[in-house]
Amino acid sequence: MVKEYKHLTSEEIDFFMENGYLVVKQAFSKEKAAEFTQDMWVRLGLDPEDKSTWDRERIHMPSHKREPVATFAPRVWEIMKELLGGEERIDPASAAWGDSFIVNLGLPTLSAADPPRRPQELDNWHVDGDFFVHFLDSPEQALLVIPLFSDIAPAGGATYIAPDGIDMIARYLAAHPEGVVPARLSFVPSTFATLSDKPLDAAFVEAAKTAPGYFSHLREVQKCTRFVELTGETGDVVLLHPLMLHSASKNHLRVPRVITNPPVALRAPFCFARADPDEYSLVERKTLRALGVETFAFEPTGERRSVVPARVGIQAKMLEEERARVEQAKAREREREEARKAVEADAGGQRAIAVA
C-alpha cells in the first residue's frame, strides 16, 4: 500500500476524489507519439491527405506492439500505482500500452460551423469493460486510461465524461451482487440469460431491454448534470475512475483525433471493507464516497467470468488486413530503394565512361 503519495499532490488527490479523473499533462513526448503512430495510416489503408478516402467515422484498431507504461509514460505509471494502492496490486499483464488506436475522423456532413450536440444527446454513453461480467469490485477494469496521440480541440471528437455518473453506476452495481452483463450501451443482470462463449449478438442486446434490472446508459445519463469534454494535447493522459460514464463525440473539425484506451487490471478484486482504512486505494475511496458510506461489505453472488464481445472477431480480421497492408508498403519501399540504387549505379557507370 502507498501510505505516502510521492507523485500525487494533495490538490490532485482532492480533485480525483471530487471528480473521479485526473489529467497528466505532457506525460509522453510528441516524438514518442509520432513513433507509435508512424504506420497508422498504412494500417488503415487511408490517405491522410485525401479525406475522400476516409470512409469510416470512428475506427477501433487492433494492437500490433506494446511497451511498458513505466518506460512509455513514467509519471503516469507512478500515479497509476498510487491511485490503485501500489504496484503489487496491479496485474503485470496490464502494465503495458499498445497501438490499438481509436481514430475519430468525423463525417463529411459535419463542419466546424455546425453547433455541437448537447452532451446528453450523444449516442455512445457507456462504461468500459465489454469483456467481463461486472461487479462492484471487478478487478478487470481498475482504471479507465486515455492517452492522447493527437491534439484534440473543442468540437474535435473528444471523449465526453459525466463525473456525477460514477455515483449512479456504483449504486447500481452494489444493488446487483449477481453481476451484470455489458449489453452494448447498457447493463443487464447476469441472471437474465445463460452466457456462452459466443459473442453477444444484436438479438441478445435487444432481448435484454425487457429484463428486470435492465440499465440503459443512454437513458440514465440524462439524469447527470456535469459533463466534461476531454480536450488536450498530444502526450496528455487522462486517468479515470473505472465506473466513469463516457461517450465518443462528433468530430466537427475533421482533424484526425487519435487516442488509445488501455485497460488496467488488478491481481485481486477491489475491497471496500478493509480492516485498516489506511489500506484503501484512492479508487476504492472514491467508490465508497459514491456509495455514501465509509465501508461496504460487498459479496458477489454470481460467477466472475469473461464475456466475448463482438469486436474480438472484427479486430482479428482487421489485424490480418493491417498486417497485409504493412507488408505491402514495405515491399513497395524495397522496390523503390532497389530502383534508386539501380539509378545511382547507372549514373555512376555513365560518369566512369565519360571520364574514360
XYZ file of C-alpha atoms in Angstrom:
356
model
C 0.000 0.000 0.000
C 1.232 3.514 -0.841
C 0.944 5.305 2.524
C 2.668 8.490 1.407
C 1.949 9.912 -2.008
C 5.189 10.874 -3.712
C 3.796 11.647 -7.160
C 0.261 12.869 -6.470
C -0.144 16.286 -4.904
C -2.813 16.922 -2.284
C -4.619 19.069 -4.860
C -4.625 16.211 -7.370
C -5.927 13.775 -4.752
C -8.726 16.161 -3.798
C -9.581 16.687 -7.464
C -9.764 12.943 -8.120
C -11.920 12.355 -5.054
C -14.304 15.095 -6.166
C -14.350 14.487 -9.923
C -13.163 10.926 -10.494
C -10.438 11.746 -13.003
C -7.015 13.359 -13.428
C -5.232 14.844 -16.436
C -1.478 14.270 -16.580
C -0.095 16.886 -18.967
C 2.729 16.002 -21.367
C 3.129 12.512 -19.939
C 4.916 11.319 -23.082
C 6.687 13.174 -25.861
C 5.363 14.132 -29.281
C 8.308 12.198 -30.715
C 7.134 9.080 -28.879
C 3.627 9.602 -30.205
C 4.934 10.033 -33.761
C 6.999 6.853 -33.455
C 3.997 4.881 -32.229
C 1.653 6.205 -34.939
C 4.080 6.204 -37.872
C 2.356 3.376 -39.761
C -1.209 4.157 -38.629
C -2.426 5.416 -41.998
C -0.853 2.474 -43.814
C -2.622 0.114 -41.433
C -5.913 1.918 -42.038
C -5.481 1.858 -45.800
C -6.438 5.546 -45.930
C -4.716 8.650 -47.290
C -4.183 11.298 -44.593
C -4.141 13.992 -47.296
C -7.307 12.842 -49.078
C -10.435 12.999 -46.949
C -12.454 11.349 -49.693
C -10.752 8.086 -48.625
C -11.952 8.486 -45.037
C -14.803 6.023 -45.345
C -15.440 5.447 -41.619
C -16.252 7.868 -38.824
C -14.670 6.027 -35.879
C -12.245 3.126 -36.093
C -11.147 0.870 -33.224
C -7.845 -0.586 -34.411
C -6.189 -3.784 -33.127
C -2.815 -3.752 -31.414
C 0.467 -4.750 -33.098
C 3.006 -3.804 -30.426
C 3.188 -2.951 -26.727
C 5.518 -1.042 -24.440
C 5.616 -0.947 -20.636
C 3.876 2.103 -19.206
C 6.884 2.553 -16.916
C 9.078 3.458 -19.908
C 6.433 4.977 -22.191
C 4.967 7.391 -19.639
C 6.911 7.071 -16.348
C 4.976 9.667 -14.343
C 1.644 8.134 -15.368
C 2.846 4.744 -14.165
C 3.782 6.185 -10.778
C 0.401 7.918 -10.470
C -1.459 4.772 -11.524
C 0.302 2.864 -8.753
C -0.699 5.473 -6.202
C -4.330 5.541 -7.381
C -4.581 1.750 -7.145
C -2.766 1.165 -3.866
C 0.670 0.107 -5.049
C 2.343 -1.820 -7.845
C 1.836 -5.115 -6.028
C -1.916 -4.813 -6.612
C -1.655 -4.299 -10.380
C -1.800 -7.261 -12.743
C 1.579 -7.125 -14.555
C -0.095 -8.299 -17.768
C -1.856 -4.936 -17.974
C 1.206 -2.798 -17.248
C 1.838 -2.034 -20.933
C 0.221 0.099 -23.630
C -0.332 -0.915 -27.229
C -1.021 0.788 -30.538
C -4.710 -0.119 -30.661
C -5.683 3.371 -31.751
C -9.218 4.704 -31.640
C -9.407 7.110 -34.561
C -12.218 9.639 -34.947
C -12.220 11.119 -38.456
C -15.645 12.730 -38.402
C -18.058 12.767 -41.326
C -18.199 14.898 -44.495
C -21.666 16.030 -43.419
C -20.202 17.714 -40.323
C -18.414 21.051 -40.255
C -16.908 23.413 -37.720
C -19.864 25.747 -38.303
C -22.355 23.166 -37.040
C -23.392 23.574 -33.395
C -22.152 20.577 -31.383
C -24.683 18.316 -29.713
C -25.535 18.718 -26.071
C -23.565 16.044 -24.178
C -26.774 14.294 -23.113
C -27.659 13.831 -26.789
C -24.507 11.884 -27.664
C -25.255 8.323 -28.733
C -22.311 6.432 -27.242
C -22.600 6.696 -23.442
C -21.213 3.597 -21.738
C -18.983 2.172 -19.021
C -15.845 0.385 -20.202
C -15.332 -3.350 -19.890
C -17.199 -5.219 -22.622
C -15.256 -8.410 -21.893
C -16.408 -9.469 -18.418
C -19.399 -9.732 -16.102
C -19.375 -6.574 -13.975
C -19.437 -6.467 -10.194
C -18.880 -3.520 -7.900
C -15.419 -4.898 -7.060
C -14.422 -6.176 -10.522
C -10.629 -6.213 -10.941
C -10.623 -6.438 -14.756
C -11.057 -2.698 -15.328
C -9.402 -0.907 -12.424
C -8.843 2.376 -14.235
C -10.016 3.929 -17.463
C -6.938 5.328 -19.233
C -6.960 7.661 -22.253
C -3.554 8.594 -23.741
C -3.819 11.326 -26.399
C -1.845 10.635 -29.584
C -3.112 13.796 -31.290
C -4.089 17.296 -30.277
C -7.830 17.453 -29.555
C -9.592 20.801 -29.817
C -13.164 21.580 -28.740
C -15.673 20.021 -31.177
C -12.825 17.833 -32.462
C -14.195 14.448 -31.402
C -13.029 14.405 -27.786
C -14.307 11.912 -25.254
C -17.036 13.348 -23.024
C -17.366 12.217 -19.416
C -20.119 12.548 -16.806
C -18.373 12.683 -13.401
C -21.614 12.508 -11.400
C -22.487 9.274 -13.211
C -19.979 7.397 -11.025
C -22.427 7.542 -8.106
C -25.207 6.149 -10.281
C -23.146 3.226 -11.605
C -21.664 2.368 -8.197
C -25.089 2.178 -6.580
C -26.497 0.096 -9.427
C -23.654 -2.426 -9.154
C -23.952 -2.521 -5.366
C -27.617 -3.458 -5.809
C -26.749 -6.293 -8.211
C -24.305 -8.684 -6.498
C -25.296 -11.325 -9.070
C -23.268 -9.333 -11.580
C -24.355 -7.565 -14.742
C -23.525 -8.230 -18.382
C -22.475 -5.388 -20.698
C -25.063 -5.388 -23.493
C -23.664 -2.701 -25.767
C -24.756 0.635 -24.223
C -26.458 -0.978 -21.257
C -26.187 -3.453 -18.394
C -28.424 -6.461 -17.816
C -28.325 -8.718 -14.718
C -26.366 -11.910 -15.375
C -29.393 -13.946 -14.262
C -31.214 -12.827 -17.418
C -29.524 -15.357 -19.674
C -27.027 -18.181 -19.565
C -23.803 -16.885 -21.060
C -21.942 -18.872 -23.663
C -18.535 -18.422 -25.198
C -20.155 -16.947 -28.302
C -20.170 -13.187 -28.846
C -23.220 -11.359 -27.536
C -25.209 -10.610 -30.676
C -27.800 -7.975 -31.562
C -30.640 -10.331 -30.648
C -29.299 -10.653 -27.079
C -28.926 -6.890 -26.760
C -32.497 -6.330 -27.962
C -33.969 -9.028 -25.720
C -32.081 -7.640 -22.717
C -34.211 -4.483 -22.829
C -37.135 -6.432 -21.357
C -35.130 -7.878 -18.445
C -35.809 -6.816 -14.838
C -32.913 -4.635 -13.716
C -32.044 -3.527 -17.258
C -29.908 -0.359 -17.123
C -29.674 1.868 -20.199
C -26.647 4.166 -20.134
C -28.257 6.428 -22.754
C -31.368 6.812 -20.625
C -29.692 7.157 -17.239
C -27.105 9.706 -18.391
C -29.995 12.139 -18.823
C -30.005 12.405 -15.016
C -26.404 13.656 -14.961
C -25.700 17.363 -14.653
C -21.914 17.527 -15.015
C -20.164 16.931 -18.320
C -16.520 17.441 -19.315
C -15.038 17.447 -22.830
C -11.574 15.833 -22.619
C -9.656 18.113 -24.958
C -5.881 18.277 -24.767
C -2.535 17.996 -26.487
C -0.517 15.104 -27.818
C 1.161 13.402 -24.872
C -1.540 14.171 -22.316
C -3.022 11.203 -20.438
C -6.371 11.110 -18.646
C -6.794 8.664 -15.746
C -10.392 7.990 -14.737
C -12.348 6.001 -12.177
C -13.415 2.682 -13.769
C -17.139 3.462 -13.320
C -16.954 6.742 -15.249
C -19.730 7.128 -17.829
C -18.224 8.420 -21.060
C -19.020 8.829 -24.736
C -17.345 9.497 -28.042
C -18.398 12.795 -29.609
C -18.723 14.108 -33.140
C -15.597 15.428 -34.834
C -16.815 18.622 -36.483
C -13.282 19.749 -37.355
C -12.316 16.587 -39.282
C -8.826 16.840 -37.821
C -7.955 13.205 -37.015
C -8.424 12.505 -33.319
C -6.252 9.628 -32.108
C -6.358 8.043 -28.653
C -5.960 4.616 -27.091
C -7.870 3.064 -24.202
C -5.601 0.505 -22.471
C -7.319 -1.310 -19.583
C -5.577 -1.647 -16.235
C -6.403 -4.746 -14.181
C -5.770 -5.758 -10.591
C -4.440 -9.063 -9.294
C -7.469 -9.318 -6.967
C -10.862 -7.601 -6.693
C -11.260 -4.212 -5.056
C -12.066 -4.398 -1.345
C -14.476 -1.963 0.289
C -14.349 -3.401 3.821
C -10.663 -3.356 4.769
C -9.719 -3.903 8.403
C -7.296 -0.986 8.161
C -8.883 2.058 6.446
C -5.395 3.296 5.526
C -5.172 0.351 3.135
C -7.940 1.638 0.858
C -6.715 2.751 -2.535
C -7.867 6.125 -3.846
C -10.108 4.373 -6.369
C -11.714 2.365 -3.552
C -12.160 5.530 -1.504
C -13.857 7.245 -4.444
C -16.215 4.268 -4.879
C -17.114 4.362 -1.184
C -17.777 8.087 -1.460
C -20.034 7.388 -4.451
C -21.979 4.929 -2.289
C -22.146 7.436 0.557
C -20.590 5.040 3.086
C -17.266 4.534 4.854
C -17.223 0.765 4.374
C -19.214 -1.702 2.283
C -19.011 -5.483 2.665
C -19.669 -6.460 -0.941
C -20.077 -10.181 -1.624
C -20.729 -11.268 -5.219
C -23.405 -13.934 -5.614
C -22.805 -14.587 -9.314
C -19.922 -16.115 -11.216
C -16.966 -13.990 -12.217
C -16.333 -14.748 -15.843
C -15.367 -13.301 -19.171
C -17.682 -12.269 -21.977
C -16.787 -12.458 -25.665
C -17.541 -9.072 -27.250
C -18.386 -8.925 -30.954
C -15.371 -6.669 -31.561
C -12.963 -9.585 -30.958
C -13.792 -11.229 -34.273
C -13.899 -7.884 -36.064
C -10.485 -6.844 -34.781
C -8.944 -10.239 -35.561
C -9.930 -9.721 -39.196
C -8.675 -6.134 -39.096
C -5.331 -7.315 -37.703
C -4.816 -9.637 -40.677
C -5.746 -6.874 -43.116
C -3.474 -4.347 -41.421
C -0.523 -6.722 -41.409
C -1.027 -7.323 -45.119
C -1.082 -3.571 -45.834
C 2.080 -3.018 -43.797
C 3.878 -5.823 -45.650
C 2.734 -4.433 -48.998
C 4.006 -0.989 -48.016
C 7.365 -2.471 -47.005
C 7.564 -4.331 -50.323
C 6.873 -1.119 -52.247
C 9.535 0.672 -50.214
C 12.063 -2.086 -51.010
C 11.227 -1.784 -54.706
C 11.731 1.993 -54.601
C 15.048 1.558 -52.786
C 16.237 -1.008 -55.336
C 15.180 1.294 -58.172
C 17.033 4.208 -56.568
C 20.181 2.133 -56.191
C 19.890 0.993 -59.799
C 19.629 4.599 -60.993
C 22.653 5.572 -58.887
C 24.641 2.622 -60.208
C 23.714 3.515 -63.789
C 24.676 7.145 -63.213
C 27.988 6.038 -61.732
C 28.655 3.870 -64.759
C 27.890 6.730 -67.127
C 30.314 9.008 -65.247
C 33.033 6.355 -65.452
C 32.568 6.096 -69.238
C 32.715 9.872 -69.583
C 35.967 10.037 -67.638
C 37.463 7.270 -69.743
